[in-house]
Amino acid sequence: MKHSAPRGRRLKRLACLGAATVVAGLLAAPSSGAAQAAPADPGTPPGVDEVASTPNLNQVAYLPKTGPFATSTNSDWAFQGNYAFGGNYNGFAVYDITNPKAPVVATQVLCPGSQNDISVYGNLLFLGTDSQRTNDSCDNSASSNATPGDRWEGIKVFDISDPVTPRYLKSVKTTCGSHTQTLVPGKAGDNSVYLYVSSYNLAATDQPNCALPHDKISIVRVPRADPQAASVVATPVLFPDGGYPGGSQGQSATTGCHDITAYPEKDIAAGACMGDGVLFDISVRSAPKVITTVRDTENFAFWHSATFNNNATKVVFTDELGGGGAATCNPEIGPERGADAIYDIVGRGNNRKLEFRSYFKIPRTNTDTENCVAHNGSLIPVPGRDIMVQAWYQGGISVWDFTDSSNPKELAYWERGPISATQFVSGGSWSAYWYNGFIYSNDIAKGVDVLELKDIRTNAARRAHTDEFNAQSQDNYRNW
């Protein structure tokens, strides 16, 4: 679910005009816990490093990037017990979050390779590499198209039996690398973990390790009893007709998938596949089958990620207009591009369809120096409601309710002002996820933010607790 920096080209950055709200200082005011309406576009944008927020969403901790990660991009999250595992283009960090209001860096693992997408399961951690490297070790460097010899990209497997001393076990090379990977546990009697590896090619020509047409995913099977036997067991072609060919207004062609979110208990998955939104049957873990696809050729530029509601009757797809490197939260772009799209799942079995209901986009205008677009989020476990928290890069963090698919509403937000007031600088929240009562944000440029939501509409979520969390492998939170 993650940053879509294109292979071989940069998308044009879009200009932006601004007007939003300012709450000066580094922390928002404390909340009474009462329901608060999130103002739509409350005035002047916050200044550099100032914070704007609704009173019900407060920052309770902040850790700046340090060591080998200080000048490298932060990426995605996974959680287990009292530890948060944060990806970074130089490796991953392990944070002790025993006290969420005082997190500490437990260890850092230097292992370069964008974008280091991360998942955890039991004693195993999986790290995705989507850049050509000189070898599969953690002592590697970038390998350009002009460099002769072997090039490696794919999945690395670590043992995290002791979370503060991860041990590298195994690599699995995958076609076109691993931009994201989706963890799917094996079914009864199969003590394996499956990784649906998504990757894509935005270049006009073939590239080493990523020949066109690239209309498939790679499926890696990892036997839990023998993780060093991990291997690619299938490379299903999802788009035998080639998928969406792309549009004249910058809409991406389908040459792979960017991200897949699985709901293993329901035997379904939703794929955000560049030009196509996809619903899969994953009852056979190594052979996902396309149930239906959907396209939005008017407003969606790049299908980026997906989130089910807890009942698996809806999917929220995100559009990463501009590849995460443009200012798109402005009146020129409007409320329907670079947004979320809410689809209801209707019908049964192989006759299920995705029916569009509405768009949601943060109702604030960012400045022309800030990248802002829909990005990674997760459900907040409120029984009977469909509520999620979501990162919007420098647009900040939004909590919104889509219980009424046709009328989504923002409940809370928190955002930090631009990195620069005079020039475009990329940054902001890459991923914002709910984990055991707190919201954790991995900021591309700044570090880790921990937020606390105090609102009567979401207080029931405080009773939910899970021992492991991967946003792309959704659990039924009624089991928590």
Tab-separated table of C-alpha atoms in Angstrom:
chain	number	residue	atom	x	y	z
A	1	MET	CA	0.000	0.000	0.000
A	2	LYS	CA	2.549	2.515	-0.486
A	3	HIS	CA	4.541	5.172	-2.279
A	4	SER	CA	4.100	4.828	-6.036
A	5	ALA	CA	7.269	6.468	-7.264
A	6	PRO	CA	7.167	5.367	-10.891
A	7	ARG	CA	9.859	3.248	-12.492
A	8	GLY	CA	11.824	5.231	-15.031
A	9	ARG	CA	9.893	8.477	-14.925
A	10	ARG	CA	8.513	11.133	-12.629
A	11	LEU	CA	4.946	12.311	-12.860
A	12	LYS	CA	4.465	16.032	-13.311
A	13	ARG	CA	3.900	17.819	-10.035
A	14	LEU	CA	0.718	19.798	-9.960
A	15	ALA	CA	0.450	23.334	-8.661
A	16	CYS	CA	-1.779	24.084	-5.718
A	17	LEU	CA	-3.419	27.076	-4.032
A	18	GLY	CA	-4.084	27.066	-0.329
A	19	ALA	CA	-6.458	27.747	2.520
A	20	ALA	CA	-6.765	25.582	5.662
A	21	THR	CA	-6.669	25.952	9.417
A	22	VAL	CA	-3.919	26.876	11.881
A	23	VAL	CA	-3.399	25.782	15.443
A	24	ALA	CA	0.030	27.138	16.332
A	25	GLY	CA	2.401	24.979	18.341
A	26	LEU	CA	3.476	21.353	18.314
A	27	LEU	CA	0.551	19.735	20.146
A	28	ALA	CA	-3.193	20.143	19.704
A	29	ALA	CA	-5.373	21.081	22.652
A	30	PRO	CA	-6.568	18.230	24.900
A	31	SER	CA	-9.967	16.764	24.165
A	32	SER	CA	-12.957	16.408	26.429
A	33	GLY	CA	-13.938	13.185	24.638
A	34	ALA	CA	-17.154	14.694	23.292
A	35	ALA	CA	-18.156	14.306	19.676
A	36	GLN	CA	-16.455	16.950	17.576
A	37	ALA	CA	-17.359	18.013	14.065
A	38	ALA	CA	-14.313	18.333	11.825
A	39	PRO	CA	-14.383	21.765	10.152
A	40	ALA	CA	-14.348	21.512	6.381
A	41	ASP	CA	-11.700	24.092	5.457
A	42	PRO	CA	-11.165	26.249	8.485
A	43	GLY	CA	-8.858	28.988	7.207
A	44	THR	CA	-5.137	29.580	6.834
A	45	PRO	CA	-2.841	26.559	6.376
A	46	PRO	CA	-0.547	25.763	9.278
A	47	GLY	CA	2.958	27.175	8.982
A	48	VAL	CA	6.134	25.153	8.725
A	49	ASP	CA	6.075	22.508	11.505
A	50	GLU	CA	2.964	23.960	13.100
A	51	VAL	CA	0.095	21.583	13.854
A	52	ALA	CA	-3.585	21.896	12.972
A	53	SER	CA	-6.161	19.459	14.330
A	54	THR	CA	-9.604	18.898	15.700
A	55	PRO	CA	-9.715	18.843	19.523
A	56	ASN	CA	-10.541	15.122	19.588
A	57	LEU	CA	-7.281	13.976	17.946
A	58	ASN	CA	-4.073	14.721	19.833
A	59	GLN	CA	-0.405	13.965	19.354
A	60	VAL	CA	0.899	12.146	22.442
A	61	ALA	CA	4.403	11.176	21.275
A	62	TYR	CA	6.974	11.936	18.592
A	63	LEU	CA	10.265	10.244	17.692
A	64	PRO	CA	12.487	11.851	15.023
A	65	LYS	CA	14.317	9.679	12.519
A	66	THR	CA	17.799	8.756	13.686
A	67	GLY	CA	20.971	6.952	12.642
A	68	PRO	CA	21.107	5.460	9.120
A	69	PHE	CA	17.415	6.278	8.649
A	70	ALA	CA	17.700	9.991	9.360
A	71	THR	CA	18.000	10.980	5.693
A	72	SER	CA	16.103	8.064	4.164
A	73	THR	CA	12.370	7.646	3.455
A	74	ASN	CA	10.106	6.072	6.078
A	75	SER	CA	7.495	3.681	4.678
A	76	ASP	CA	4.985	1.163	6.045
A	77	TRP	CA	4.111	-0.414	9.427
A	78	ALA	CA	3.464	-3.830	10.949
A	79	PHE	CA	2.770	-4.564	14.635
A	80	GLN	CA	3.196	-7.468	17.011
A	81	GLY	CA	2.762	-7.492	20.773
A	82	ASN	CA	4.550	-4.508	22.269
A	83	TYR	CA	6.561	-3.813	19.120
A	84	ALA	CA	6.019	-1.728	16.016
A	85	PHE	CA	8.093	-2.514	12.928
A	86	GLY	CA	8.617	0.524	10.737
A	87	GLY	CA	9.914	0.274	7.190
A	88	ASN	CA	12.508	2.657	5.789
A	89	TYR	CA	14.302	2.671	2.436
A	90	ASN	CA	17.495	1.839	4.348
A	91	GLY	CA	15.989	-1.083	6.281
A	92	PHE	CA	13.561	-1.260	9.193
A	93	ALA	CA	13.328	-0.078	12.777
A	94	VAL	CA	11.841	-1.915	15.742
A	95	TYR	CA	10.077	0.305	18.259
A	96	ASP	CA	9.142	-0.728	21.791
A	97	ILE	CA	5.600	0.617	22.268
A	98	THR	CA	4.933	-0.899	25.687
A	99	ASN	CA	4.061	2.658	26.655
A	100	PRO	CA	2.549	4.183	23.490
A	101	LYS	CA	3.061	7.662	24.907
A	102	ALA	CA	6.792	7.025	25.295
A	103	PRO	CA	7.947	4.753	22.430
A	104	VAL	CA	11.642	3.979	22.125
A	105	VAL	CA	13.829	2.646	19.326
A	106	ALA	CA	14.647	-0.956	20.272
A	107	THR	CA	16.879	-1.622	17.256
A	108	GLN	CA	17.511	-0.641	13.661
A	109	VAL	CA	18.319	-3.117	10.878
A	110	LEU	CA	20.344	-1.597	8.044
A	111	CYS	CA	19.215	-3.329	4.845
A	112	PRO	CA	18.852	-0.928	1.892
A	113	GLY	CA	16.249	-1.436	-0.828
A	114	SER	CA	13.142	0.558	-1.596
A	115	GLN	CA	10.565	0.525	-0.402
A	116	ASN	CA	11.061	-2.053	2.312
A	117	ASP	CA	7.384	-2.838	2.676
A	118	ILE	CA	6.946	-4.884	5.830
A	119	SER	CA	4.741	-7.696	7.212
A	120	VAL	CA	4.998	-9.916	10.297
A	121	TYR	CA	3.569	-13.303	11.224
A	122	GLY	CA	4.556	-15.296	14.294
A	123	ASN	CA	8.351	-15.475	14.387
A	124	LEU	CA	8.753	-14.201	10.829
A	125	LEU	CA	9.165	-10.764	9.282
A	126	PHE	CA	8.984	-10.159	5.542
A	127	LEU	CA	10.680	-7.238	3.815
A	128	GLY	CA	9.874	-6.296	0.228
A	129	THR	CA	12.507	-4.891	-2.151
A	130	ASP	CA	11.353	-3.078	-5.283
A	131	SER	CA	14.633	-1.685	-6.549
A	132	GLN	CA	17.343	-3.544	-8.399
A	133	ARG	CA	20.199	-4.371	-6.002
A	134	THR	CA	23.654	-5.804	-6.604
A	135	ASN	CA	22.838	-8.828	-4.409
A	136	ASP	CA	20.279	-10.248	-1.980
A	137	SER	CA	22.204	-9.520	1.203
A	138	CYS	CA	21.751	-6.503	3.466
A	139	ASP	CA	25.181	-5.344	2.307
A	140	ASN	CA	24.192	-4.204	-1.168
A	141	SER	CA	23.994	-1.193	-3.413
A	142	ALA	CA	21.761	-0.035	-6.243
A	143	SER	CA	22.241	-1.755	-9.595
A	144	SER	CA	21.421	0.435	-12.570
A	145	ASN	CA	20.189	-0.709	-15.966
A	146	ALA	CA	23.677	-0.059	-17.301
A	147	THR	CA	25.376	-2.240	-14.687
A	148	PRO	CA	26.274	-5.697	-15.996
A	149	GLY	CA	25.812	-8.828	-13.931
A	150	ASP	CA	23.089	-10.124	-11.667
A	151	ARG	CA	20.393	-7.919	-10.254
A	152	TRP	CA	18.216	-8.879	-7.306
A	153	GLU	CA	14.851	-7.701	-6.004
A	154	GLY	CA	12.119	-9.560	-4.146
A	155	ILE	CA	11.389	-10.746	-0.576
A	156	LYS	CA	13.700	-11.080	2.410
A	157	VAL	CA	12.684	-13.265	5.362
A	158	PHE	CA	13.825	-12.525	8.925
A	159	ASP	CA	13.463	-14.456	12.173
A	160	ILE	CA	12.051	-12.171	14.896
A	161	SER	CA	11.815	-14.733	17.689
A	162	ASP	CA	13.668	-12.042	19.598
A	163	PRO	CA	12.228	-8.831	18.114
A	164	VAL	CA	15.200	-6.724	19.150
A	165	THR	CA	17.702	-8.978	17.345
A	166	PRO	CA	16.166	-9.864	13.945
A	167	ARG	CA	18.067	-12.555	12.052
A	168	TYR	CA	18.141	-12.700	8.246
A	169	LEU	CA	17.111	-16.154	7.008
A	170	LYS	CA	16.282	-16.268	3.339
A	171	SER	CA	15.667	-14.325	0.134
A	172	VAL	CA	13.203	-15.074	-2.648
A	173	LYS	CA	13.692	-13.339	-5.989
A	174	THR	CA	10.433	-12.295	-7.637
A	175	THR	CA	9.681	-10.984	-11.107
A	176	CYS	CA	9.709	-7.186	-11.034
A	177	GLY	CA	10.567	-7.171	-7.328
A	178	SER	CA	8.103	-6.576	-4.494
A	179	HIS	CA	6.541	-3.145	-4.312
A	180	THR	CA	4.109	-4.479	-1.720
A	181	GLN	CA	3.362	-7.908	-0.328
A	182	THR	CA	0.162	-9.228	1.222
A	183	LEU	CA	0.361	-11.845	3.944
A	184	VAL	CA	-2.239	-14.629	3.740
A	185	PRO	CA	-2.075	-17.492	6.282
A	186	GLY	CA	-2.639	-20.983	4.972
A	187	LYS	CA	-5.981	-22.643	5.590
A	188	ALA	CA	-6.620	-25.477	8.073
A	189	GLY	CA	-3.985	-28.180	7.695
A	190	ASP	CA	-1.588	-25.910	5.823
A	191	ASN	CA	0.991	-24.503	8.229
A	192	SER	CA	2.299	-22.050	5.647
A	193	VAL	CA	2.173	-18.343	5.012
A	194	TYR	CA	1.527	-17.068	1.500
A	195	LEU	CA	2.726	-13.723	0.217
A	196	TYR	CA	0.921	-12.122	-2.699
A	197	VAL	CA	3.694	-10.033	-4.204
A	198	SER	CA	2.544	-6.977	-6.144
A	199	SER	CA	4.799	-5.144	-8.565
A	200	TYR	CA	4.401	-3.141	-11.728
A	201	ASN	CA	6.187	-1.400	-14.579
A	202	LEU	CA	5.388	2.206	-15.488
A	203	ALA	CA	8.223	2.533	-17.970
A	204	ALA	CA	7.523	2.617	-21.681
A	205	THR	CA	9.982	-0.220	-22.326
A	206	ASP	CA	11.066	-3.477	-20.756
A	207	GLN	CA	13.427	-3.312	-17.807
A	208	PRO	CA	15.747	-5.941	-16.344
A	209	ASN	CA	13.685	-8.245	-14.074
A	210	CYS	CA	10.436	-6.610	-15.235
A	211	ALA	CA	9.587	-7.433	-18.836
A	212	LEU	CA	6.333	-6.225	-20.337
A	213	PRO	CA	3.580	-7.307	-20.419
A	214	HIS	CA	3.590	-7.662	-16.642
A	215	ASP	CA	-0.006	-8.642	-15.899
A	216	LYS	CA	0.647	-10.983	-13.016
A	217	ILE	CA	1.568	-11.296	-9.354
A	218	SER	CA	4.035	-13.658	-7.699
A	219	ILE	CA	2.898	-15.961	-4.902
A	220	VAL	CA	5.545	-16.973	-2.373
A	221	ARG	CA	4.859	-19.903	-0.046
A	222	VAL	CA	6.737	-19.890	3.256
A	223	PRO	CA	6.535	-23.139	5.288
A	224	ARG	CA	6.480	-21.953	8.898
A	225	ALA	CA	8.369	-25.027	10.063
A	226	ASP	CA	11.092	-24.442	7.479
A	227	PRO	CA	11.051	-20.787	6.348
A	228	GLN	CA	14.333	-21.231	4.488
A	229	ALA	CA	12.382	-23.389	2.020
A	230	ALA	CA	10.345	-20.354	0.945
A	231	SER	CA	9.851	-20.183	-2.805
A	232	VAL	CA	7.659	-18.817	-5.588
A	233	VAL	CA	4.874	-21.356	-6.151
A	234	ALA	CA	2.732	-19.493	-8.691
A	235	THR	CA	2.727	-16.448	-10.945
A	236	PRO	CA	-0.918	-16.150	-11.992
A	237	VAL	CA	-1.754	-13.829	-14.871
A	238	LEU	CA	-4.617	-11.696	-13.572
A	239	PHE	CA	-5.271	-9.746	-16.750
A	240	PRO	CA	-5.109	-12.092	-19.741
A	241	ASP	CA	-6.704	-9.340	-21.838
A	242	GLY	CA	-3.964	-6.904	-20.806
A	243	GLY	CA	-6.079	-4.919	-18.363
A	244	TYR	CA	-6.870	-1.247	-18.699
A	245	PRO	CA	-4.758	0.271	-21.519
A	246	GLY	CA	-4.509	3.702	-19.888
A	247	GLY	CA	-6.070	7.040	-20.714
A	248	SER	CA	-5.147	10.286	-22.387
A	249	GLN	CA	-5.525	12.311	-19.176
A	250	GLY	CA	-2.777	10.526	-17.247
A	251	GLN	CA	-4.757	7.438	-16.220
A	252	SER	CA	-2.318	4.583	-15.655
A	253	ALA	CA	-2.370	1.444	-17.764
A	254	THR	CA	-2.514	-1.858	-15.895
A	255	THR	CA	0.905	-3.550	-15.975
A	256	GLY	CA	0.653	-5.377	-12.656
A	257	CYS	CA	-0.843	-4.591	-9.244
A	258	HIS	CA	0.231	-1.963	-6.784
A	259	ASP	CA	-1.389	-3.475	-3.722
A	260	ILE	CA	-3.691	-6.306	-2.638
A	261	THR	CA	-5.584	-6.444	0.651
A	262	ALA	CA	-6.768	-9.862	1.797
A	263	TYR	CA	-9.541	-10.801	4.204
A	264	PRO	CA	-8.527	-14.428	4.824
A	265	GLU	CA	-11.481	-15.319	7.061
A	266	LYS	CA	-13.836	-14.358	4.221
A	267	ASP	CA	-11.670	-15.943	1.483
A	268	ILE	CA	-11.619	-12.707	-0.516
A	269	ALA	CA	-9.109	-10.046	-1.472
A	270	ALA	CA	-9.295	-6.654	-3.150
A	271	GLY	CA	-6.623	-5.564	-5.605
A	272	ALA	CA	-5.633	-2.039	-6.531
A	273	CYS	CA	-4.043	-2.730	-9.882
A	274	MET	CA	-3.037	0.587	-11.424
A	275	GLY	CA	-5.907	0.932	-13.898
A	276	ASP	CA	-8.242	-1.675	-12.419
A	277	GLY	CA	-9.960	-2.384	-9.128
A	278	VAL	CA	-10.313	-6.130	-8.578
A	279	LEU	CA	-12.207	-8.481	-6.271
A	280	PHE	CA	-10.622	-11.946	-5.820
A	281	ASP	CA	-11.681	-15.324	-4.486
A	282	ILE	CA	-8.702	-16.618	-2.452
A	283	SER	CA	-10.278	-19.816	-1.134
A	284	VAL	CA	-7.361	-21.604	-2.827
A	285	ARG	CA	-4.453	-19.596	-1.450
A	286	SER	CA	-2.034	-20.347	-4.275
A	287	ALA	CA	-4.599	-19.736	-7.014
A	288	PRO	CA	-6.561	-16.496	-6.529
A	289	LYS	CA	-9.389	-16.058	-9.024
A	290	VAL	CA	-10.742	-12.762	-10.313
A	291	ILE	CA	-14.432	-12.417	-9.420
A	292	THR	CA	-14.972	-8.978	-10.919
A	293	THR	CA	-13.142	-5.831	-11.953
A	294	VAL	CA	-14.116	-2.173	-12.003
A	295	ARG	CA	-12.700	0.963	-13.630
A	296	ASP	CA	-13.060	4.685	-13.090
A	297	THR	CA	-11.701	6.226	-16.272
A	298	GLU	CA	-12.919	9.709	-15.382
A	299	ASN	CA	-11.463	10.356	-11.937
A	300	PHE	CA	-8.994	7.622	-10.946
A	301	ALA	CA	-5.408	7.930	-12.185
A	302	PHE	CA	-3.699	5.134	-10.227
A	303	TRP	CA	-5.549	2.475	-8.199
A	304	HIS	CA	-3.267	2.319	-5.178
A	305	SER	CA	-4.710	0.405	-2.214
A	306	ALA	CA	-7.868	-1.146	-0.781
A	307	THR	CA	-9.582	-1.579	2.586
A	308	PHE	CA	-12.615	-3.753	3.355
A	309	ASN	CA	-15.139	-2.820	5.979
A	310	ASN	CA	-15.340	-5.382	8.762
A	311	ASN	CA	-18.374	-7.150	7.297
A	312	ALA	CA	-16.657	-7.380	3.894
A	313	THR	CA	-19.638	-5.735	2.231
A	314	LYS	CA	-17.673	-2.675	1.070
A	315	VAL	CA	-14.259	-1.775	-0.306
A	316	VAL	CA	-12.532	1.598	-0.078
A	317	PHE	CA	-10.099	2.035	-2.975
A	318	THR	CA	-7.573	4.885	-3.030
A	319	ASP	CA	-6.344	6.872	-6.004
A	320	GLU	CA	-2.700	7.959	-5.709
A	321	LEU	CA	-2.880	10.752	-8.257
A	322	GLY	CA	0.601	12.087	-8.987
A	323	GLY	CA	2.343	9.060	-7.475
A	324	GLY	CA	2.447	10.643	-4.036
A	325	GLY	CA	4.764	13.348	-5.321
A	326	ALA	CA	2.365	16.146	-6.201
A	327	ALA	CA	0.165	18.760	-4.562
A	328	THR	CA	-3.350	17.512	-5.349
A	329	CYS	CA	-5.408	18.675	-2.345
A	330	ASN	CA	-6.620	21.904	-3.868
A	331	PRO	CA	-9.618	23.386	-5.691
A	332	GLU	CA	-7.984	22.928	-9.102
A	333	ILE	CA	-7.856	19.141	-8.684
A	334	GLY	CA	-11.170	19.040	-6.830
A	335	PRO	CA	-12.815	16.568	-4.432
A	336	GLU	CA	-13.090	13.544	-6.737
A	337	ARG	CA	-9.504	13.064	-7.925
A	338	GLY	CA	-6.710	11.810	-5.664
A	339	ALA	CA	-9.498	10.609	-3.388
A	340	ASP	CA	-11.020	7.463	-1.896
A	341	ALA	CA	-13.812	5.685	-3.757
A	342	ILE	CA	-16.339	3.645	-1.787
A	343	TYR	CA	-17.795	0.558	-3.449
A	344	ASP	CA	-20.464	-1.775	-2.098
A	345	ILE	CA	-20.042	-5.493	-2.776
A	346	VAL	CA	-23.359	-6.767	-4.100
A	347	GLY	CA	-24.457	-10.269	-5.063
A	348	ARG	CA	-23.065	-13.594	-3.942
A	349	GLY	CA	-20.243	-15.947	-4.801
A	350	ASN	CA	-18.871	-15.620	-8.302
A	351	ASN	CA	-21.686	-13.219	-9.178
A	352	ARG	CA	-20.477	-10.520	-6.798
A	353	LYS	CA	-19.999	-7.052	-8.252
A	354	LEU	CA	-18.508	-3.768	-7.082
A	355	GLU	CA	-20.982	-0.877	-7.205
A	356	PHE	CA	-19.706	2.675	-6.796
A	357	ARG	CA	-21.340	4.784	-4.079
A	358	SER	CA	-19.258	7.926	-3.431
A	359	TYR	CA	-15.873	9.628	-3.106
A	360	PHE	CA	-14.171	10.905	0.031
A	361	LYS	CA	-11.336	13.415	0.112
A	362	ILE	CA	-10.038	15.475	3.004
A	363	PRO	CA	-11.962	18.769	3.007
A	364	ARG	CA	-8.906	20.996	3.474
A	365	THR	CA	-6.695	22.791	0.996
A	366	ASN	CA	-2.958	22.278	1.204
A	367	THR	CA	-0.245	24.598	-0.070
A	368	ASP	CA	1.616	24.170	-3.352
A	369	THR	CA	4.733	22.983	-1.488
A	370	GLU	CA	3.016	19.883	-0.014
A	371	ASN	CA	2.435	16.454	-1.533
A	372	CYS	CA	-1.070	15.392	-0.578
A	373	VAL	CA	-3.190	12.486	-1.841
A	374	ALA	CA	-5.065	9.473	-0.445
A	375	HIS	CA	-2.676	6.924	1.072
A	376	ASN	CA	-2.473	4.120	3.653
A	377	GLY	CA	-4.994	3.588	6.442
A	378	SER	CA	-6.872	0.985	8.441
A	379	LEU	CA	-10.187	0.384	10.151
A	380	ILE	CA	-10.855	1.599	13.680
A	381	PRO	CA	-12.629	-1.326	15.404
A	382	VAL	CA	-15.976	0.282	16.274
A	383	PRO	CA	-18.751	-2.357	16.217
A	384	GLY	CA	-21.630	-1.436	13.974
A	385	ARG	CA	-19.768	1.403	12.238
A	386	ASP	CA	-17.381	1.645	9.294
A	387	ILE	CA	-14.669	4.054	10.447
A	388	MET	CA	-11.087	4.269	9.308
A	389	VAL	CA	-7.973	6.318	9.920
A	390	GLN	CA	-5.928	7.266	6.880
A	391	ALA	CA	-2.647	8.939	5.953
A	392	TRP	CA	-2.682	11.717	3.340
A	393	TYR	CA	1.053	12.496	3.169
A	394	GLN	CA	1.402	16.202	4.052
A	395	GLY	CA	-2.379	16.406	4.113
A	396	GLY	CA	-1.997	14.752	7.512
A	397	ILE	CA	-4.135	12.093	9.155
A	398	SER	CA	-7.898	11.841	8.774
A	399	VAL	CA	-10.482	9.806	10.702
A	400	TRP	CA	-13.647	9.327	8.689
A	401	ASP	CA	-16.906	7.378	8.743
A	402	PHE	CA	-18.255	5.548	5.675
A	403	THR	CA	-21.073	3.624	7.386
A	404	ASP	CA	-23.355	5.344	4.901
A	405	SER	CA	-21.490	4.466	1.709
A	406	SER	CA	-23.079	7.362	-0.136
A	407	ASN	CA	-22.398	9.977	2.524
A	408	PRO	CA	-18.929	9.642	4.117
A	409	LYS	CA	-18.022	12.145	6.829
A	410	GLU	CA	-14.767	13.195	8.471
A	411	LEU	CA	-14.731	12.857	12.260
A	412	ALA	CA	-11.259	14.147	13.099
A	413	TYR	CA	-7.966	15.222	11.583
A	414	TRP	CA	-4.397	16.079	12.531
A	415	GLU	CA	-1.807	17.608	10.237
A	416	ARG	CA	1.641	19.106	10.455
A	417	GLY	CA	2.402	22.166	8.348
A	418	PRO	CA	4.629	22.003	5.269
A	419	ILE	CA	8.303	21.090	5.444
A	420	SER	CA	9.052	24.211	3.425
A	421	ALA	CA	6.983	27.306	2.741
A	422	THR	CA	8.994	28.257	-0.349
A	423	GLN	CA	9.733	25.063	-2.304
A	424	PHE	CA	8.115	21.691	-2.903
A	425	VAL	CA	9.526	19.075	-0.494
A	426	SER	CA	8.070	15.575	-0.248
A	427	GLY	CA	7.057	14.278	3.164
A	428	GLY	CA	4.119	13.623	5.438
A	429	SER	CA	2.386	10.538	6.783
A	430	TRP	CA	2.986	7.431	4.671
A	431	SER	CA	0.891	5.099	6.837
A	432	ALA	CA	-1.446	5.814	9.738
A	433	TYR	CA	-2.880	2.723	11.458
A	434	TRP	CA	-4.938	2.008	14.561
A	435	TYR	CA	-3.278	-0.466	16.925
A	436	ASN	CA	-4.614	-1.244	20.393
A	437	GLY	CA	-6.032	2.155	21.239
A	438	PHE	CA	-3.578	4.477	19.504
A	439	ILE	CA	-2.858	5.715	15.981
A	440	TYR	CA	0.719	5.283	14.750
A	441	SER	CA	1.971	7.353	11.825
A	442	ASN	CA	5.239	6.783	9.961
A	443	ASP	CA	6.161	10.188	8.555
A	444	ILE	CA	8.311	10.043	5.428
A	445	ALA	CA	10.626	12.846	6.493
A	446	LYS	CA	10.043	13.476	10.192
A	447	GLY	CA	9.744	10.183	12.057
A	448	VAL	CA	7.070	8.544	14.197
A	449	ASP	CA	3.947	10.274	15.497
A	450	VAL	CA	1.590	8.661	18.008
A	451	LEU	CA	-1.922	10.074	18.212
A	452	GLU	CA	-4.798	9.485	20.601
A	453	LEU	CA	-8.422	9.765	19.497
A	454	LYS	CA	-10.929	10.712	22.169
A	455	ASP	CA	-14.420	10.741	20.762
A	456	ILE	CA	-17.634	9.146	21.987
A	457	ARG	CA	-18.235	7.796	18.478
A	458	THR	CA	-15.071	5.690	18.611
A	459	ASN	CA	-14.665	4.939	22.333
A	460	ALA	CA	-15.874	1.354	21.841
A	461	ALA	CA	-12.680	0.659	19.877
A	462	ARG	CA	-10.655	0.967	23.061
A	463	ARG	CA	-11.966	-2.433	24.173
A	464	ALA	CA	-10.523	-4.171	21.091
A	465	HIS	CA	-7.049	-5.711	21.357
A	466	THR	CA	-5.000	-7.746	18.897
A	467	ASP	CA	-1.559	-9.322	19.203
A	468	GLU	CA	-0.596	-8.824	15.571
A	469	PHE	CA	-1.526	-6.354	12.863
A	470	ASN	CA	-0.791	-6.153	9.138
A	471	ALA	CA	-3.005	-3.641	7.386
A	472	GLN	CA	-3.099	-5.676	4.157
A	473	SER	CA	-4.250	-8.837	5.913
A	474	GLN	CA	-7.503	-7.848	7.556
A	475	ASP	CA	-8.858	-9.692	10.587
A	476	ASN	CA	-12.443	-9.734	11.768
A	477	TYR	CA	-12.068	-7.347	14.677
A	478	ARG	CA	-15.079	-8.895	16.380
A	479	ASN	CA	-12.645	-11.702	17.243
A	480	TRP	CA	-10.234	-9.337	18.989
